[in-house]
JSON list of C-alpha atoms in Angstrom, two decimals:
[
{"chain": "B", "resi": 17, "resn": "MET", "atom": "CA", "xyz": [26.61, -91.01, 41.93]},
{"chain": "B", "resi": 18, "resn": "ALA", "atom": "CA", "xyz": [24.01, -91.20, 39.54]},
{"chain": "B", "resi": 19, "resn": "ASP", "atom": "CA", "xyz": [20.30, -89.90, 40.68]},
{"chain": "B", "resi": 20, "resn": "LYS", "atom": "CA", "xyz": [18.41, -92.24, 37.98]},
{"chain": "B", "resi": 21, "resn": "ARG", "atom": "CA", "xyz": [18.65, -96.14, 38.01]},
{"chain": "B", "resi": 22, "resn": "LEU", "atom": "CA", "xyz": [17.67, -98.43, 35.24]},
{"chain": "B", "resi": 23, "resn": "LEU", "atom": "CA", "xyz": [17.10, -101.83, 36.73]},
{"chain": "B", "resi": 24, "resn": "ILE", "atom": "CA", "xyz": [16.91, -104.97, 34.49]},
{"chain": "B", "resi": 25, "resn": "VAL", "atom": "CA", "xyz": [15.70, -108.28, 35.59]},
{"chain": "B", "resi": 26, "resn": "ALA", "atom": "CA", "xyz": [15.90, -111.02, 33.28]},
{"chain": "B", "resi": 27, "resn": "HIS", "atom": "CA", "xyz": [15.42, -114.63, 33.64]},
{"chain": "B", "resi": 28, "resn": "ALA", "atom": "CA", "xyz": [18.01, -116.31, 30.84]},
{"chain": "B", "resi": 29, "resn": "PRO", "atom": "CA", "xyz": [18.48, -120.05, 31.06]},
{"chain": "B", "resi": 30, "resn": "SER", "atom": "CA", "xyz": [19.82, -120.67, 28.02]},
{"chain": "B", "resi": 31, "resn": "ASP", "atom": "CA", "xyz": [22.35, -119.24, 25.65]},
{"chain": "B", "resi": 32, "resn": "ASN", "atom": "CA", "xyz": [19.55, -117.40, 23.17]},
{"chain": "B", "resi": 33, "resn": "THR", "atom": "CA", "xyz": [18.07, -115.73, 26.54]},
{"chain": "B", "resi": 34, "resn": "LYS", "atom": "CA", "xyz": [21.36, -114.77, 27.83]},
{"chain": "B", "resi": 35, "resn": "ALA", "atom": "CA", "xyz": [22.12, -113.27, 24.20]},
{"chain": "B", "resi": 36, "resn": "LEU", "atom": "CA", "xyz": [19.10, -111.25, 24.45]},
{"chain": "B", "resi": 37, "resn": "LYS", "atom": "CA", "xyz": [19.69, -110.22, 28.16]},
{"chain": "B", "resi": 38, "resn": "GLN", "atom": "CA", "xyz": [23.27, -109.32, 27.33]},
{"chain": "B", "resi": 39, "resn": "ALA", "atom": "CA", "xyz": [21.99, -107.50, 24.24]},
{"chain": "B", "resi": 40, "resn": "VAL", "atom": "CA", "xyz": [19.40, -105.40, 26.59]},
{"chain": "B", "resi": 41, "resn": "VAL", "atom": "CA", "xyz": [22.16, -104.63, 29.00]},
{"chain": "B", "resi": 42, "resn": "ASP", "atom": "CA", "xyz": [24.82, -103.59, 26.79]},
{"chain": "B", "resi": 43, "resn": "ALA", "atom": "CA", "xyz": [22.60, -101.13, 24.99]},
{"chain": "B", "resi": 44, "resn": "ALA", "atom": "CA", "xyz": [21.35, -99.63, 28.21]},
{"chain": "B", "resi": 45, "resn": "ARG", "atom": "CA", "xyz": [24.93, -99.40, 29.77]},
{"chain": "B", "resi": 46, "resn": "GLY", "atom": "CA", "xyz": [26.03, -97.74, 26.21]},
{"chain": "B", "resi": 47, "resn": "CYS", "atom": "CA", "xyz": [23.55, -94.73, 27.50]},
{"chain": "B", "resi": 48, "resn": "GLU", "atom": "CA", "xyz": [24.69, -94.55, 31.12]},
{"chain": "B", "resi": 49, "resn": "THR", "atom": "CA", "xyz": [25.94, -90.94, 31.94]},
{"chain": "B", "resi": 50, "resn": "ASP", "atom": "CA", "xyz": [26.49, -88.87, 35.43]},
{"chain": "B", "resi": 51, "resn": "SER", "atom": "CA", "xyz": [23.08, -89.17, 36.02]},
{"chain": "B", "resi": 52, "resn": "LEU", "atom": "CA", "xyz": [22.04, -92.70, 35.01]},
{"chain": "B", "resi": 53, "resn": "ASP", "atom": "CA", "xyz": [23.02, -96.04, 36.58]},
{"chain": "B", "resi": 54, "resn": "VAL", "atom": "CA", "xyz": [22.07, -99.30, 35.03]},
{"chain": "B", "resi": 55, "resn": "VAL", "atom": "CA", "xyz": [22.09, -102.40, 36.94]},
{"chain": "B", "resi": 56, "resn": "ALA", "atom": "CA", "xyz": [21.12, -105.83, 35.73]},
{"chain": "B", "resi": 57, "resn": "ARG", "atom": "CA", "xyz": [20.22, -108.80, 38.30]},
{"chain": "B", "resi": 58, "resn": "ALA", "atom": "CA", "xyz": [18.71, -112.38, 37.57]},
{"chain": "B", "resi": 59, "resn": "PRO", "atom": "CA", "xyz": [15.24, -112.54, 39.07]},
{"chain": "B", "resi": 60, "resn": "LEU", "atom": "CA", "xyz": [16.49, -114.86, 41.91]},
{"chain": "B", "resi": 61, "resn": "ASP", "atom": "CA", "xyz": [19.33, -112.18, 42.97]},
{"chain": "B", "resi": 62, "resn": "ALA", "atom": "CA", "xyz": [16.56, -108.92, 42.47]},
{"chain": "B", "resi": 63, "resn": "GLY", "atom": "CA", "xyz": [14.22, -107.76, 45.19]},
{"chain": "B", "resi": 64, "resn": "PRO", "atom": "CA", "xyz": [12.35, -105.12, 46.54]},
{"chain": "B", "resi": 65, "resn": "ASP", "atom": "CA", "xyz": [15.10, -102.87, 47.58]},
{"chain": "B", "resi": 66, "resn": "ASP", "atom": "CA", "xyz": [16.22, -103.28, 44.15]},
{"chain": "B", "resi": 67, "resn": "ILE", "atom": "CA", "xyz": [12.96, -101.96, 42.80]},
{"chain": "B", "resi": 68, "resn": "LEU", "atom": "CA", "xyz": [12.76, -99.30, 45.35]},
{"chain": "B", "resi": 69, "resn": "ALA", "atom": "CA", "xyz": [15.89, -97.95, 44.17]},
{"chain": "B", "resi": 70, "resn": "ALA", "atom": "CA", "xyz": [15.05, -97.79, 40.58]},
{"chain": "B", "resi": 71, "resn": "GLN", "atom": "CA", "xyz": [13.01, -95.30, 38.47]},
{"chain": "B", "resi": 72, "resn": "ALA", "atom": "CA", "xyz": [12.18, -97.72, 35.44]},
{"chain": "B", "resi": 73, "resn": "VAL", "atom": "CA", "xyz": [12.39, -101.51, 35.05]},
{"chain": "B", "resi": 74, "resn": "ILE", "atom": "CA", "xyz": [12.99, -104.03, 32.14]},
{"chain": "B", "resi": 75, "resn": "LEU", "atom": "CA", "xyz": [11.38, -107.45, 32.74]},
{"chain": "B", "resi": 76, "resn": "GLY", "atom": "CA", "xyz": [12.64, -110.17, 30.71]},
{"chain": "B", "resi": 77, "resn": "THR", "atom": "CA", "xyz": [11.37, -113.61, 30.69]},
{"chain": "B", "resi": 78, "resn": "THR", "atom": "CA", "xyz": [10.99, -116.95, 28.72]},
{"chain": "B", "resi": 79, "resn": "GLU", "atom": "CA", "xyz": [7.32, -118.15, 27.80]},
{"chain": "B", "resi": 80, "resn": "ASN", "atom": "CA", "xyz": [7.30, -121.58, 30.19]},
{"chain": "B", "resi": 81, "resn": "LEU", "atom": "CA", "xyz": [4.02, -123.35, 29.64]},
{"chain": "B", "resi": 82, "resn": "GLY", "atom": "CA", "xyz": [2.09, -120.37, 28.60]},
{"chain": "B", "resi": 83, "resn": "TYR", "atom": "CA", "xyz": [3.45, -118.24, 31.76]},
{"chain": "B", "resi": 84, "resn": "MET", "atom": "CA", "xyz": [6.29, -116.53, 32.91]},
{"chain": "B", "resi": 85, "resn": "SER", "atom": "CA", "xyz": [9.38, -117.98, 34.02]},
{"chain": "B", "resi": 86, "resn": "GLY", "atom": "CA", "xyz": [8.95, -119.36, 37.92]},
{"chain": "B", "resi": 87, "resn": "ALA", "atom": "CA", "xyz": [12.29, -116.94, 38.86]},
{"chain": "B", "resi": 88, "resn": "LEU", "atom": "CA", "xyz": [10.34, -114.14, 37.63]},
{"chain": "B", "resi": 89, "resn": "LYS", "atom": "CA", "xyz": [7.22, -115.16, 39.33]},
{"chain": "B", "resi": 90, "resn": "ASP", "atom": "CA", "xyz": [9.30, -115.43, 42.64]},
{"chain": "B", "resi": 91, "resn": "PHE", "atom": "CA", "xyz": [10.84, -112.13, 42.13]},
{"chain": "B", "resi": 92, "resn": "PHE", "atom": "CA", "xyz": [7.29, -110.94, 42.03]},
{"chain": "B", "resi": 93, "resn": "ASP", "atom": "CA", "xyz": [5.73, -112.86, 45.08]},
{"chain": "B", "resi": 94, "resn": "ARG", "atom": "CA", "xyz": [9.06, -111.35, 47.32]},
{"chain": "B", "resi": 95, "resn": "SER", "atom": "CA", "xyz": [8.62, -107.82, 45.94]},
{"chain": "B", "resi": 96, "resn": "TYR", "atom": "CA", "xyz": [4.71, -107.27, 45.34]},
{"chain": "B", "resi": 97, "resn": "TYR", "atom": "CA", "xyz": [3.63, -106.08, 49.18]},
{"chain": "B", "resi": 98, "resn": "PRO", "atom": "CA", "xyz": [6.86, -104.16, 50.24]},
{"chain": "B", "resi": 99, "resn": "CYS", "atom": "CA", "xyz": [6.56, -102.10, 46.44]},
{"chain": "B", "resi": 100, "resn": "LEU", "atom": "CA", "xyz": [2.94, -101.97, 46.25]},
{"chain": "B", "resi": 101, "resn": "GLU", "atom": "CA", "xyz": [2.01, -98.32, 47.62]},
{"chain": "B", "resi": 102, "resn": "LYS", "atom": "CA", "xyz": [5.79, -97.22, 46.86]},
{"chain": "B", "resi": 103, "resn": "THR", "atom": "CA", "xyz": [6.35, -97.61, 43.02]},
{"chain": "B", "resi": 104, "resn": "GLN", "atom": "CA", "xyz": [2.91, -96.42, 41.55]},
{"chain": "B", "resi": 105, "resn": "GLY", "atom": "CA", "xyz": [3.49, -94.80, 38.20]},
{"chain": "B", "resi": 106, "resn": "LEU", "atom": "CA", "xyz": [7.02, -96.67, 37.72]},
{"chain": "B", "resi": 107, "resn": "PRO", "atom": "CA", "xyz": [8.01, -97.02, 34.09]},
{"chain": "B", "resi": 108, "resn": "TYR", "atom": "CA", "xyz": [8.32, -100.61, 33.05]},
{"chain": "B", "resi": 109, "resn": "CYS", "atom": "CA", "xyz": [8.77, -102.40, 29.52]},
{"chain": "B", "resi": 110, "resn": "LEU", "atom": "CA", "xyz": [8.80, -106.23, 29.24]},
{"chain": "B", "resi": 111, "resn": "TYR", "atom": "CA", "xyz": [10.43, -108.40, 26.57]},
{"chain": "B", "resi": 112, "resn": "ILE", "atom": "CA", "xyz": [9.55, -111.98, 26.29]},
{"chain": "B", "resi": 113, "resn": "ARG", "atom": "CA", "xyz": [11.22, -115.06, 24.68]},
{"chain": "B", "resi": 114, "resn": "ALA", "atom": "CA", "xyz": [8.34, -117.19, 23.57]},
{"chain": "B", "resi": 115, "resn": "GLY", "atom": "CA", "xyz": [8.35, -120.58, 21.76]},
{"chain": "B", "resi": 116, "resn": "HIS", "atom": "CA", "xyz": [4.58, -120.13, 21.00]},
{"chain": "B", "resi": 117, "resn": "ASP", "atom": "CA", "xyz": [2.97, -116.61, 20.96]},
{"chain": "B", "resi": 118, "resn": "GLY", "atom": "CA", "xyz": [3.61, -115.34, 24.19]},
{"chain": "B", "resi": 119, "resn": "THR", "atom": "CA", "xyz": [0.04, -114.49, 25.23]},
{"chain": "B", "resi": 120, "resn": "GLY", "atom": "CA", "xyz": [-0.23, -116.17, 28.75]},
{"chain": "B", "resi": 121, "resn": "THR", "atom": "CA", "xyz": [3.17, -115.00, 29.78]},
{"chain": "B", "resi": 122, "resn": "ARG", "atom": "CA", "xyz": [2.08, -111.30, 28.67]},
{"chain": "B", "resi": 123, "resn": "ARG", "atom": "CA", "xyz": [-1.37, -111.41, 30.32]},
{"chain": "B", "resi": 124, "resn": "ALA", "atom": "CA", "xyz": [0.45, -112.90, 33.49]},
{"chain": "B", "resi": 125, "resn": "VAL", "atom": "CA", "xyz": [2.99, -110.19, 33.78]},
{"chain": "B", "resi": 126, "resn": "GLU", "atom": "CA", "xyz": [0.44, -107.26, 33.10]},
{"chain": "B", "resi": 127, "resn": "SER", "atom": "CA", "xyz": [-1.83, -108.49, 35.67]},
{"chain": "B", "resi": 128, "resn": "ILE", "atom": "CA", "xyz": [1.17, -108.38, 38.26]},
{"chain": "B", "resi": 129, "resn": "THR", "atom": "CA", "xyz": [2.16, -104.89, 36.63]},
{"chain": "B", "resi": 130, "resn": "THR", "atom": "CA", "xyz": [-1.33, -103.48, 36.90]},
{"chain": "B", "resi": 131, "resn": "GLY", "atom": "CA", "xyz": [-1.49, -104.58, 40.58]},
{"chain": "B", "resi": 132, "resn": "LEU", "atom": "CA", "xyz": [1.68, -102.49, 41.33]},
{"chain": "B", "resi": 133, "resn": "ARG", "atom": "CA", "xyz": [-0.19, -99.52, 39.28]},
{"chain": "B", "resi": 134, "resn": "TRP", "atom": "CA", "xyz": [3.30, -99.65, 37.11]},
{"chain": "B", "resi": 135, "resn": "ARG", "atom": "CA", "xyz": [3.04, -98.00, 33.58]},
{"chain": "B", "resi": 136, "resn": "ALA", "atom": "CA", "xyz": [3.90, -99.68, 30.45]},
{"chain": "B", "resi": 137, "resn": "VAL", "atom": "CA", "xyz": [6.16, -97.47, 28.37]},
{"chain": "B", "resi": 138, "resn": "GLN", "atom": "CA", "xyz": [6.01, -99.76, 25.13]},
{"chain": "B", "resi": 139, "resn": "PRO", "atom": "CA", "xyz": [4.12, -102.51, 24.34]},
{"chain": "B", "resi": 140, "resn": "PRO", "atom": "CA", "xyz": [5.88, -106.08, 25.49]},
{"chain": "B", "resi": 141, "resn": "LEU", "atom": "CA", "xyz": [8.69, -107.02, 23.03]},
{"chain": "B", "resi": 142, "resn": "VAL", "atom": "CA", "xyz": [7.84, -110.64, 22.16]},
{"chain": "B", "resi": 143, "resn": "PHE", "atom": "CA", "xyz": [10.37, -112.69, 20.43]},
{"chain": "B", "resi": 144, "resn": "LYS", "atom": "CA", "xyz": [8.14, -115.83, 18.89]},
{"chain": "B", "resi": 145, "resn": "GLY", "atom": "CA", "xyz": [9.00, -119.12, 17.45]},
{"chain": "B", "resi": 146, "resn": "ALA", "atom": "CA", "xyz": [12.48, -119.98, 15.96]},
{"chain": "B", "resi": 147, "resn": "TRP", "atom": "CA", "xyz": [15.64, -118.06, 16.94]},
{"chain": "B", "resi": 148, "resn": "GLN", "atom": "CA", "xyz": [16.12, -115.29, 14.67]},
{"chain": "B", "resi": 149, "resn": "ASP", "atom": "CA", "xyz": [19.47, -113.21, 14.76]},
{"chain": "B", "resi": 150, "resn": "SER", "atom": "CA", "xyz": [17.43, -110.12, 14.26]},
{"chain": "B", "resi": 151, "resn": "PHE", "atom": "CA", "xyz": [15.91, -110.52, 17.81]},
{"chain": "B", "resi": 152, "resn": "LEU", "atom": "CA", "xyz": [19.25, -108.95, 19.11]},
{"chain": "B", "resi": 153, "resn": "ASP", "atom": "CA", "xyz": [18.66, -105.89, 17.43]},
{"chain": "B", "resi": 154, "resn": "GLU", "atom": "CA", "xyz": [15.50, -105.50, 18.96]},
{"chain": "B", "resi": 155, "resn": "ALA", "atom": "CA", "xyz": [16.51, -105.99, 22.43]},
{"chain": "B", "resi": 156, "resn": "ARG", "atom": "CA", "xyz": [19.44, -103.48, 21.99]},
{"chain": "B", "resi": 157, "resn": "ASP", "atom": "CA", "xyz": [16.96, -100.97, 20.51]},
{"chain": "B", "resi": 158, "resn": "LEU", "atom": "CA", "xyz": [15.01, -102.00, 23.77]},
{"chain": "B", "resi": 159, "resn": "GLY", "atom": "CA", "xyz": [17.56, -101.41, 26.09]},
{"chain": "B", "resi": 160, "resn": "ALA", "atom": "CA", "xyz": [18.76, -98.33, 24.69]},
{"chain": "B", "resi": 161, "resn": "ALA", "atom": "CA", "xyz": [15.33, -96.63, 24.38]},
{"chain": "B", "resi": 162, "resn": "MET", "atom": "CA", "xyz": [14.62, -97.22, 27.90]},
{"chain": "B", "resi": 163, "resn": "ALA", "atom": "CA", "xyz": [17.96, -95.99, 29.49]},
{"chain": "B", "resi": 164, "resn": "ALA", "atom": "CA", "xyz": [17.92, -92.99, 27.03]},
{"chain": "B", "resi": 165, "resn": "GLY", "atom": "CA", "xyz": [14.24, -92.07, 27.53]},
{"chain": "B", "resi": 166, "resn": "LEU", "atom": "CA", "xyz": [15.12, -92.26, 31.55]},
{"chain": "B", "resi": 167, "resn": "ASP", "atom": "CA", "xyz": [17.97, -90.24, 31.36]},
{"chain": "B", "resi": 168, "resn": "ALA", "atom": "CA", "xyz": [16.21, -87.35, 29.19]},
{"chain": "B", "resi": 169, "resn": "GLY", "atom": "CA", "xyz": [13.26, -87.48, 31.79]},
{"chain": "B", "resi": 170, "resn": "ILE", "atom": "CA", "xyz": [10.56, -88.71, 29.06]},
{"chain": "B", "resi": 171, "resn": "PHE", "atom": "CA", "xyz": [9.52, -91.17, 31.90]}
]
């Protein structure tokens, strides 16, 4: 059994966001080892037990009216207090599929993760504007870097 777990919690309501999530998950799973396990959940299917079992988290959300998805907000609402004192310093990263600039979404997620005292291991990746196939390469890089970094003990 692996002693490290990377949790991916991503809201993916459209074909494009499903492709982004799958790129992150596939790249992270491509880095799985005997010591690293990758678990992917939709926000409504994930909760505090998933976070408490993880050593790092990748969050993915759409930009909805300048805010994170309601599904990701629900995930945080159910998980915040059970995890508050138990996950300080948890490494995480964030990607946002933004039709506009992602600023409000980023600010909202960072406000919650700051309250949890989680540690961002890279700046948020914001996929802005019209869909570009290059988003998938960036998503794969994010998943692979997070998994490899966790497995190597970098964070």
